[in-house]
């Protein structure tokens, strides 16, 4: 027999729940067990709560996206405004530089011409300087014209004194004769085009000791032009609304050649005849010659940009 052999029959068996464990640090008769808190059914996420949480998260994301897009839109709008402002300033600077270039070119031409011709050339240059923006309207049309006038014109009396000093009494522009008629033509032109601006491009020697001036004018087709230049288009019975819709508010570029003839005996201008082209820019806007012909059919302006005079075509104000 093996000494100290453990005999299972010697063990005393008792249920675990009734066993007592005596430890130095424990005064309890039963062991302690760590237990998890009971799981409540209400704490378990349901399908509807998950779906609602997803919807709310998507809404928050969508709102954040909208805010981000709005910030981007405002940033782009601000950037575009700044770009437009810079572009407008640049265009103004370009126009100013072009004006200065034209002045210097004309001054150079005046310095290089023969002394006998200097008086006629300087007269032509001064004429376009004084009448660059047309003339102030007379007293009868001034109240109507004041609301649309956007340019600073030379005083009417200064212009008149210049004509008296440099033009022959029977001077003609190819359509009218006399200083009064010339001033009336300028007044009518400024009435039709409140933003009138005649830019002198160059001066050249023409045939028979004449001077040829090349000009250009950027003009806006306004209600004033339709009212006084093309009144038949504005009448209700004309049925020209499709033409008016194409023209109103549009800008056109008109190039002209002005032939000055000088009376060397009296040192005065005998004539200055304008030759312009209104057909080309209007054809570009209207797209067909039939509508262009209708525009000029009963107009007070000719295709050559001349004022048609007549007893039945006086400027009448309401």
PDB file of C-alpha atoms in Angstrom, residues 24-264:
ATOM      1  CA  UNK A  24      -7.698  35.721   6.107  1.00  0.00           C
ATOM      2  CA  UNK A  25      -9.191  38.765   4.387  1.00  0.00           C
ATOM      3  CA  UNK A  26     -12.770  37.678   4.170  1.00  0.00           C
ATOM      4  CA  UNK A  27     -15.360  37.597   6.892  1.00  0.00           C
ATOM      5  CA  UNK A  28     -18.146  36.420   4.642  1.00  0.00           C
ATOM      6  CA  UNK A  29     -19.243  32.919   4.541  1.00  0.00           C
ATOM      7  CA  UNK A  30     -20.055  33.046   0.751  1.00  0.00           C
ATOM      8  CA  UNK A  31     -17.914  34.112  -2.203  1.00  0.00           C
ATOM      9  CA  UNK A  32     -18.750  37.355  -4.014  1.00  0.00           C
ATOM     10  CA  UNK A  33     -19.434  37.282  -7.753  1.00  0.00           C
ATOM     11  CA  UNK A  34     -19.274  40.322 -10.081  1.00  0.00           C
ATOM     12  CA  UNK A  35     -22.481  40.574 -12.057  1.00  0.00           C
ATOM     13  CA  UNK A  36     -23.494  42.756 -15.104  1.00  0.00           C
ATOM     14  CA  UNK A  37     -26.438  45.092 -14.706  1.00  0.00           C
ATOM     15  CA  UNK A  38     -29.602  43.636 -16.012  1.00  0.00           C
ATOM     16  CA  UNK A  39     -30.234  44.401 -19.667  1.00  0.00           C
ATOM     17  CA  UNK A  40     -33.379  46.442 -20.162  1.00  0.00           C
ATOM     18  CA  UNK A  41     -35.357  45.895 -23.329  1.00  0.00           C
ATOM     19  CA  UNK A  42     -35.909  49.626 -23.687  1.00  0.00           C
ATOM     20  CA  UNK A  43     -32.150  50.256 -24.131  1.00  0.00           C
ATOM     21  CA  UNK A  44     -31.917  48.119 -27.229  1.00  0.00           C
ATOM     22  CA  UNK A  45     -31.965  50.320 -30.422  1.00  0.00           C
ATOM     23  CA  UNK A  46     -34.972  49.692 -32.599  1.00  0.00           C
ATOM     24  CA  UNK A  47     -35.218  49.909 -36.347  1.00  0.00           C
ATOM     25  CA  UNK A  48     -37.260  53.094 -36.231  1.00  0.00           C
ATOM     26  CA  UNK A  49     -34.796  54.820 -33.887  1.00  0.00           C
ATOM     27  CA  UNK A  50     -31.877  53.841 -36.144  1.00  0.00           C
ATOM     28  CA  UNK A  51     -33.742  55.141 -39.167  1.00  0.00           C
ATOM     29  CA  UNK A  52     -34.580  58.404 -37.394  1.00  0.00           C
ATOM     30  CA  UNK A  53     -30.958  58.845 -36.352  1.00  0.00           C
ATOM     31  CA  UNK A  54     -29.861  58.291 -39.953  1.00  0.00           C
ATOM     32  CA  UNK A  55     -32.381  60.842 -41.231  1.00  0.00           C
ATOM     33  CA  UNK A  56     -31.225  63.438 -38.720  1.00  0.00           C
ATOM     34  CA  UNK A  57     -27.583  62.827 -39.600  1.00  0.00           C
ATOM     35  CA  UNK A  58     -28.381  63.205 -43.314  1.00  0.00           C
ATOM     36  CA  UNK A  59     -30.257  66.425 -42.613  1.00  0.00           C
ATOM     37  CA  UNK A  60     -27.301  67.821 -40.696  1.00  0.00           C
ATOM     38  CA  UNK A  61     -24.973  66.894 -43.549  1.00  0.00           C
ATOM     39  CA  UNK A  62     -27.323  68.453 -46.107  1.00  0.00           C
ATOM     40  CA  UNK A  63     -27.577  71.666 -44.078  1.00  0.00           C
ATOM     41  CA  UNK A  64     -23.794  71.829 -43.771  1.00  0.00           C
ATOM     42  CA  UNK A  65     -23.493  71.295 -47.538  1.00  0.00           C
ATOM     43  CA  UNK A  66     -25.968  74.074 -48.224  1.00  0.00           C
ATOM     44  CA  UNK A  67     -24.077  76.459 -45.960  1.00  0.00           C
ATOM     45  CA  UNK A  68     -20.823  75.565 -47.653  1.00  0.00           C
ATOM     46  CA  UNK A  69     -22.340  76.113 -51.086  1.00  0.00           C
ATOM     47  CA  UNK A  70     -23.817  79.443 -50.008  1.00  0.00           C
ATOM     48  CA  UNK A  71     -20.414  80.564 -48.726  1.00  0.00           C
ATOM     49  CA  UNK A  72     -18.860  79.535 -52.032  1.00  0.00           C
ATOM     50  CA  UNK A  73     -21.558  81.366 -53.975  1.00  0.00           C
ATOM     51  CA  UNK A  74     -21.048  84.557 -51.968  1.00  0.00           C
ATOM     52  CA  UNK A  75     -17.305  84.253 -52.401  1.00  0.00           C
ATOM     53  CA  UNK A  76     -17.657  83.809 -56.157  1.00  0.00           C
ATOM     54  CA  UNK A  77     -20.095  86.740 -56.394  1.00  0.00           C
ATOM     55  CA  UNK A  78     -17.702  88.964 -54.457  1.00  0.00           C
ATOM     56  CA  UNK A  79     -14.822  87.831 -56.642  1.00  0.00           C
ATOM     57  CA  UNK A  80     -16.849  88.567 -59.809  1.00  0.00           C
ATOM     58  CA  UNK A  81     -17.794  92.040 -58.537  1.00  0.00           C
ATOM     59  CA  UNK A  82     -14.153  92.795 -57.872  1.00  0.00           C
ATOM     60  CA  UNK A  83     -13.224  91.504 -61.305  1.00  0.00           C
ATOM     61  CA  UNK A  84     -15.929  93.637 -62.943  1.00  0.00           C
ATOM     62  CA  UNK A  85     -14.773  96.689 -61.030  1.00  0.00           C
ATOM     63  CA  UNK A  86     -11.183  96.137 -62.070  1.00  0.00           C
ATOM     64  CA  UNK A  87     -12.273  95.491 -65.668  1.00  0.00           C
ATOM     65  CA  UNK A  88     -14.325  98.706 -65.777  1.00  0.00           C
ATOM     66  CA  UNK A  89     -11.405 100.678 -64.354  1.00  0.00           C
ATOM     67  CA  UNK A  90      -9.073  99.115 -66.907  1.00  0.00           C
ATOM     68  CA  UNK A  91     -11.439  99.971 -69.768  1.00  0.00           C
ATOM     69  CA  UNK A  92     -11.680 103.565 -68.543  1.00  0.00           C
ATOM     70  CA  UNK A  93      -7.893 103.774 -68.412  1.00  0.00           C
ATOM     71  CA  UNK A  94      -7.649 102.336 -71.921  1.00  0.00           C
ATOM     72  CA  UNK A  95     -10.145 104.881 -73.269  1.00  0.00           C
ATOM     73  CA  UNK A  96      -8.271 107.678 -71.526  1.00  0.00           C
ATOM     74  CA  UNK A  97      -4.968 106.509 -72.993  1.00  0.00           C
ATOM     75  CA  UNK A  98      -6.528 106.213 -76.448  1.00  0.00           C
ATOM     76  CA  UNK A  99      -7.796 109.771 -76.168  1.00  0.00           C
ATOM     77  CA  UNK A 100      -4.359 110.949 -75.159  1.00  0.00           C
ATOM     78  CA  UNK A 101      -2.787 109.053 -78.066  1.00  0.00           C
ATOM     79  CA  UNK A 102      -5.229 110.643 -80.510  1.00  0.00           C
ATOM     80  CA  UNK A 103      -4.484 114.111 -79.127  1.00  0.00           C
ATOM     81  CA  UNK A 104      -0.737 113.571 -79.391  1.00  0.00           C
ATOM     82  CA  UNK A 105      -1.059 112.209 -82.920  1.00  0.00           C
ATOM     83  CA  UNK A 106      -3.092 115.217 -83.973  1.00  0.00           C
ATOM     84  CA  UNK A 107      -0.627 117.570 -82.315  1.00  0.00           C
ATOM     85  CA  UNK A 108       2.192 115.850 -84.178  1.00  0.00           C
ATOM     86  CA  UNK A 109       0.286 116.219 -87.427  1.00  0.00           C
ATOM     87  CA  UNK A 110      -0.282 119.915 -86.757  1.00  0.00           C
ATOM     88  CA  UNK A 111       3.425 120.421 -86.072  1.00  0.00           C
ATOM     89  CA  UNK A 112       4.492 118.715 -89.301  1.00  0.00           C
ATOM     90  CA  UNK A 113       2.057 120.344 -91.753  1.00  0.00           C
ATOM     91  CA  UNK A 114       2.946 123.313 -93.891  1.00  0.00           C
ATOM     92  CA  UNK A 115       2.396 126.762 -92.335  1.00  0.00           C
ATOM     93  CA  UNK A 116      -0.198 127.670 -94.962  1.00  0.00           C
ATOM     94  CA  UNK A 117      -2.387 124.738 -93.961  1.00  0.00           C
ATOM     95  CA  UNK A 118      -1.988 125.001 -90.200  1.00  0.00           C
ATOM     96  CA  UNK A 119      -4.999 127.284 -89.802  1.00  0.00           C
ATOM     97  CA  UNK A 120      -7.376 124.882 -91.563  1.00  0.00           C
ATOM     98  CA  UNK A 121      -6.117 121.839 -89.670  1.00  0.00           C
ATOM     99  CA  UNK A 122      -6.269 123.531 -86.280  1.00  0.00           C
ATOM    100  CA  UNK A 123      -9.810 124.688 -87.103  1.00  0.00           C
ATOM    101  CA  UNK A 124     -10.883 121.106 -87.845  1.00  0.00           C
ATOM    102  CA  UNK A 125      -9.322 119.838 -84.610  1.00  0.00           C
ATOM    103  CA  UNK A 126     -10.974 122.577 -82.562  1.00  0.00           C
ATOM    104  CA  UNK A 127     -14.322 121.907 -84.232  1.00  0.00           C
ATOM    105  CA  UNK A 128     -14.355 118.294 -83.056  1.00  0.00           C
ATOM    106  CA  UNK A 129     -13.160 119.288 -79.605  1.00  0.00           C
ATOM    107  CA  UNK A 130     -16.025 121.727 -79.139  1.00  0.00           C
ATOM    108  CA  UNK A 131     -18.713 119.534 -80.687  1.00  0.00           C
ATOM    109  CA  UNK A 132     -17.500 116.182 -79.401  1.00  0.00           C
ATOM    110  CA  UNK A 133     -20.599 115.747 -77.213  1.00  0.00           C
ATOM    111  CA  UNK A 134     -23.003 117.675 -79.424  1.00  0.00           C
ATOM    112  CA  UNK A 135     -24.634 120.864 -78.184  1.00  0.00           C
ATOM    113  CA  UNK A 136     -26.801 121.869 -75.275  1.00  0.00           C
ATOM    114  CA  UNK A 137     -30.471 121.740 -76.260  1.00  0.00           C
ATOM    115  CA  UNK A 138     -32.350 124.971 -76.682  1.00  0.00           C
ATOM    116  CA  UNK A 139     -34.651 126.272 -73.956  1.00  0.00           C
ATOM    117  CA  UNK A 140     -37.733 124.577 -75.455  1.00  0.00           C
ATOM    118  CA  UNK A 141     -36.287 121.067 -75.172  1.00  0.00           C
ATOM    119  CA  UNK A 142     -33.917 121.470 -72.214  1.00  0.00           C
ATOM    120  CA  UNK A 143     -36.350 120.265 -69.491  1.00  0.00           C
ATOM    121  CA  UNK A 144     -37.033 117.054 -71.384  1.00  0.00           C
ATOM    122  CA  UNK A 145     -33.416 116.471 -72.262  1.00  0.00           C
ATOM    123  CA  UNK A 146     -32.005 117.199 -68.783  1.00  0.00           C
ATOM    124  CA  UNK A 147     -33.103 113.872 -67.311  1.00  0.00           C
ATOM    125  CA  UNK A 148     -31.156 111.871 -69.876  1.00  0.00           C
ATOM    126  CA  UNK A 149     -28.070 114.044 -70.320  1.00  0.00           C
ATOM    127  CA  UNK A 150     -25.006 112.193 -69.042  1.00  0.00           C
ATOM    128  CA  UNK A 151     -22.149 114.185 -70.605  1.00  0.00           C
ATOM    129  CA  UNK A 152     -20.583 117.549 -69.900  1.00  0.00           C
ATOM    130  CA  UNK A 153     -20.986 119.615 -73.048  1.00  0.00           C
ATOM    131  CA  UNK A 154     -19.202 122.806 -74.006  1.00  0.00           C
ATOM    132  CA  UNK A 155     -21.181 125.977 -73.415  1.00  0.00           C
ATOM    133  CA  UNK A 156     -23.500 126.684 -76.333  1.00  0.00           C
ATOM    134  CA  UNK A 157     -22.321 130.275 -76.658  1.00  0.00           C
ATOM    135  CA  UNK A 158     -18.684 129.171 -76.966  1.00  0.00           C
ATOM    136  CA  UNK A 159     -19.656 126.850 -79.795  1.00  0.00           C
ATOM    137  CA  UNK A 160     -21.626 129.556 -81.539  1.00  0.00           C
ATOM    138  CA  UNK A 161     -18.754 132.057 -81.289  1.00  0.00           C
ATOM    139  CA  UNK A 162     -16.424 129.450 -82.812  1.00  0.00           C
ATOM    140  CA  UNK A 163     -18.741 128.941 -85.796  1.00  0.00           C
ATOM    141  CA  UNK A 164     -18.979 132.708 -86.340  1.00  0.00           C
ATOM    142  CA  UNK A 165     -15.189 133.031 -86.262  1.00  0.00           C
ATOM    143  CA  UNK A 166     -14.284 130.085 -88.505  1.00  0.00           C
ATOM    144  CA  UNK A 167     -17.241 129.288 -90.795  1.00  0.00           C
ATOM    145  CA  UNK A 168     -18.552 131.081 -93.832  1.00  0.00           C
ATOM    146  CA  UNK A 169     -22.059 132.533 -93.390  1.00  0.00           C
ATOM    147  CA  UNK A 170     -23.394 130.143 -96.027  1.00  0.00           C
ATOM    148  CA  UNK A 171     -21.455 127.131 -94.773  1.00  0.00           C
ATOM    149  CA  UNK A 172     -23.082 123.779 -95.488  1.00  0.00           C
ATOM    150  CA  UNK A 173     -22.828 120.292 -94.052  1.00  0.00           C
ATOM    151  CA  UNK A 174     -24.156 118.777 -97.267  1.00  0.00           C
ATOM    152  CA  UNK A 175     -27.776 118.939 -96.115  1.00  0.00           C
ATOM    153  CA  UNK A 176     -28.403 122.361 -94.594  1.00  0.00           C
ATOM    154  CA  UNK A 177     -27.000 125.811 -95.236  1.00  0.00           C
ATOM    155  CA  UNK A 178     -26.144 128.499 -92.695  1.00  0.00           C
ATOM    156  CA  UNK A 179     -24.881 128.613 -89.135  1.00  0.00           C
ATOM    157  CA  UNK A 180     -28.333 128.471 -87.540  1.00  0.00           C
ATOM    158  CA  UNK A 181     -29.191 125.335 -89.483  1.00  0.00           C
ATOM    159  CA  UNK A 182     -25.869 123.734 -88.519  1.00  0.00           C
ATOM    160  CA  UNK A 183     -26.561 124.349 -84.842  1.00  0.00           C
ATOM    161  CA  UNK A 184     -30.078 122.989 -85.201  1.00  0.00           C
ATOM    162  CA  UNK A 185     -28.718 119.807 -86.788  1.00  0.00           C
ATOM    163  CA  UNK A 186     -26.290 119.326 -83.899  1.00  0.00           C
ATOM    164  CA  UNK A 187     -29.105 119.950 -81.421  1.00  0.00           C
ATOM    165  CA  UNK A 188     -31.291 117.338 -83.100  1.00  0.00           C
ATOM    166  CA  UNK A 189     -28.432 114.821 -83.104  1.00  0.00           C
ATOM    167  CA  UNK A 190     -27.770 115.354 -79.391  1.00  0.00           C
ATOM    168  CA  UNK A 191     -31.507 115.051 -78.703  1.00  0.00           C
ATOM    169  CA  UNK A 192     -31.646 111.657 -80.428  1.00  0.00           C
ATOM    170  CA  UNK A 193     -28.422 110.479 -78.795  1.00  0.00           C
ATOM    171  CA  UNK A 194     -28.068 111.752 -75.200  1.00  0.00           C
ATOM    172  CA  UNK A 195     -24.823 109.777 -74.876  1.00  0.00           C
ATOM    173  CA  UNK A 196     -23.372 111.243 -78.096  1.00  0.00           C
ATOM    174  CA  UNK A 197     -19.595 111.207 -78.272  1.00  0.00           C
ATOM    175  CA  UNK A 198     -17.720 111.875 -81.510  1.00  0.00           C
ATOM    176  CA  UNK A 199     -14.133 110.640 -81.416  1.00  0.00           C
ATOM    177  CA  UNK A 200     -11.698 112.065 -83.937  1.00  0.00           C
ATOM    178  CA  UNK A 201      -9.518 109.212 -85.165  1.00  0.00           C
ATOM    179  CA  UNK A 202      -7.261 110.935 -87.698  1.00  0.00           C
ATOM    180  CA  UNK A 203      -6.863 113.842 -90.126  1.00  0.00           C
ATOM    181  CA  UNK A 204      -5.602 113.518 -93.671  1.00  0.00           C
ATOM    182  CA  UNK A 205      -5.080 115.687 -96.699  1.00  0.00           C
ATOM    183  CA  UNK A 206      -7.905 115.304 -99.191  1.00  0.00           C
ATOM    184  CA  UNK A 207      -8.376 116.305-102.824  1.00  0.00           C
ATOM    185  CA  UNK A 208      -8.403 119.969-103.865  1.00  0.00           C
ATOM    186  CA  UNK A 209      -6.761 121.147-100.645  1.00  0.00           C
ATOM    187  CA  UNK A 210      -9.510 119.643 -98.509  1.00  0.00           C
ATOM    188  CA  UNK A 211      -9.078 117.923 -95.165  1.00  0.00           C
ATOM    189  CA  UNK A 212     -10.602 114.514 -94.446  1.00  0.00           C
ATOM    190  CA  UNK A 213     -11.368 113.708 -90.833  1.00  0.00           C
ATOM    191  CA  UNK A 214     -12.169 110.153 -89.786  1.00  0.00           C
ATOM    192  CA  UNK A 215     -14.442 109.815 -86.760  1.00  0.00           C
ATOM    193  CA  UNK A 216     -16.259 107.088 -84.873  1.00  0.00           C
ATOM    194  CA  UNK A 217     -19.255 107.216 -82.579  1.00  0.00           C
ATOM    195  CA  UNK A 218     -20.510 104.614 -80.108  1.00  0.00           C
ATOM    196  CA  UNK A 219     -24.229 105.275 -79.814  1.00  0.00           C
ATOM    197  CA  UNK A 220     -27.084 103.705 -77.872  1.00  0.00           C
ATOM    198  CA  UNK A 221     -30.446 103.173 -79.545  1.00  0.00           C
ATOM    199  CA  UNK A 222     -32.743 104.691 -76.950  1.00  0.00           C
ATOM    200  CA  UNK A 223     -36.403 105.661 -76.746  1.00  0.00           C
ATOM    201  CA  UNK A 224     -35.307 109.225 -77.502  1.00  0.00           C
ATOM    202  CA  UNK A 225     -33.847 108.101 -80.824  1.00  0.00           C
ATOM    203  CA  UNK A 226     -37.003 106.179 -81.765  1.00  0.00           C
ATOM    204  CA  UNK A 227     -39.180 109.103 -80.749  1.00  0.00           C
ATOM    205  CA  UNK A 228     -37.338 111.794 -82.697  1.00  0.00           C
ATOM    206  CA  UNK A 229     -35.290 109.913 -85.285  1.00  0.00           C
ATOM    207  CA  UNK A 230     -37.692 107.095 -86.204  1.00  0.00           C
ATOM    208  CA  UNK A 231     -41.130 108.223 -84.948  1.00  0.00           C
ATOM    209  CA  UNK A 232     -43.032 105.904 -87.309  1.00  0.00           C
ATOM    210  CA  UNK A 233     -41.688 102.875 -85.415  1.00  0.00           C
ATOM    211  CA  UNK A 234     -43.304 104.016 -82.165  1.00  0.00           C
ATOM    212  CA  UNK A 235     -46.806 104.546 -83.533  1.00  0.00           C
ATOM    213  CA  UNK A 236     -49.358 101.910 -82.419  1.00  0.00           C
ATOM    214  CA  UNK A 237     -50.568 101.334 -85.983  1.00  0.00           C
ATOM    215  CA  UNK A 238     -47.064 100.684 -87.289  1.00  0.00           C
ATOM    216  CA  UNK A 239     -46.937  97.100 -85.973  1.00  0.00           C
ATOM    217  CA  UNK A 240     -43.162  97.292 -85.692  1.00  0.00           C
ATOM    218  CA  UNK A 241     -42.790  95.965 -82.164  1.00  0.00           C
ATOM    219  CA  UNK A 242     -40.507  93.141 -83.366  1.00  0.00           C
ATOM    220  CA  UNK A 243     -38.140  95.721 -84.867  1.00  0.00           C
ATOM    221  CA  UNK A 244     -38.241  97.937 -81.795  1.00  0.00           C
ATOM    222  CA  UNK A 245     -37.506  94.978 -79.512  1.00  0.00           C
ATOM    223  CA  UNK A 246     -34.379  94.184 -81.528  1.00  0.00           C
ATOM    224  CA  UNK A 247     -33.128  97.772 -81.527  1.00  0.00           C
ATOM    225  CA  UNK A 248     -33.931  99.282 -78.133  1.00  0.00           C
ATOM    226  CA  UNK A 249     -30.976  99.380 -75.770  1.00  0.00           C
ATOM    227  CA  UNK A 250     -28.459  98.185 -78.371  1.00  0.00           C
ATOM    228  CA  UNK A 251     -25.180  99.959 -79.042  1.00  0.00           C
ATOM    229  CA  UNK A 252     -23.967 100.672 -82.560  1.00  0.00           C
ATOM    230  CA  UNK A 253     -20.629 101.904 -83.875  1.00  0.00           C
ATOM    231  CA  UNK A 254     -20.891 104.487 -86.650  1.00  0.00           C
ATOM    232  CA  UNK A 255     -17.808 105.461 -88.608  1.00  0.00           C
ATOM    233  CA  UNK A 256     -17.806 108.702 -90.547  1.00  0.00           C
ATOM    234  CA  UNK A 257     -15.630 110.663 -92.943  1.00  0.00           C
ATOM    235  CA  UNK A 258     -15.934 114.447 -92.785  1.00  0.00           C
ATOM    236  CA  UNK A 259     -14.634 116.471 -95.748  1.00  0.00           C
ATOM    237  CA  UNK A 260     -13.654 120.034 -94.828  1.00  0.00           C
ATOM    238  CA  UNK A 261     -13.291 122.521 -97.665  1.00  0.00           C
ATOM    239  CA  UNK A 262     -11.347 125.635 -96.794  1.00  0.00           C
ATOM    240  CA  UNK A 263     -11.791 129.100 -98.284  1.00  0.00           C
ATOM    241  CA  UNK A 264      -8.171 130.259 -98.301  1.00  0.00           C
TER     242      UNK A 264
END
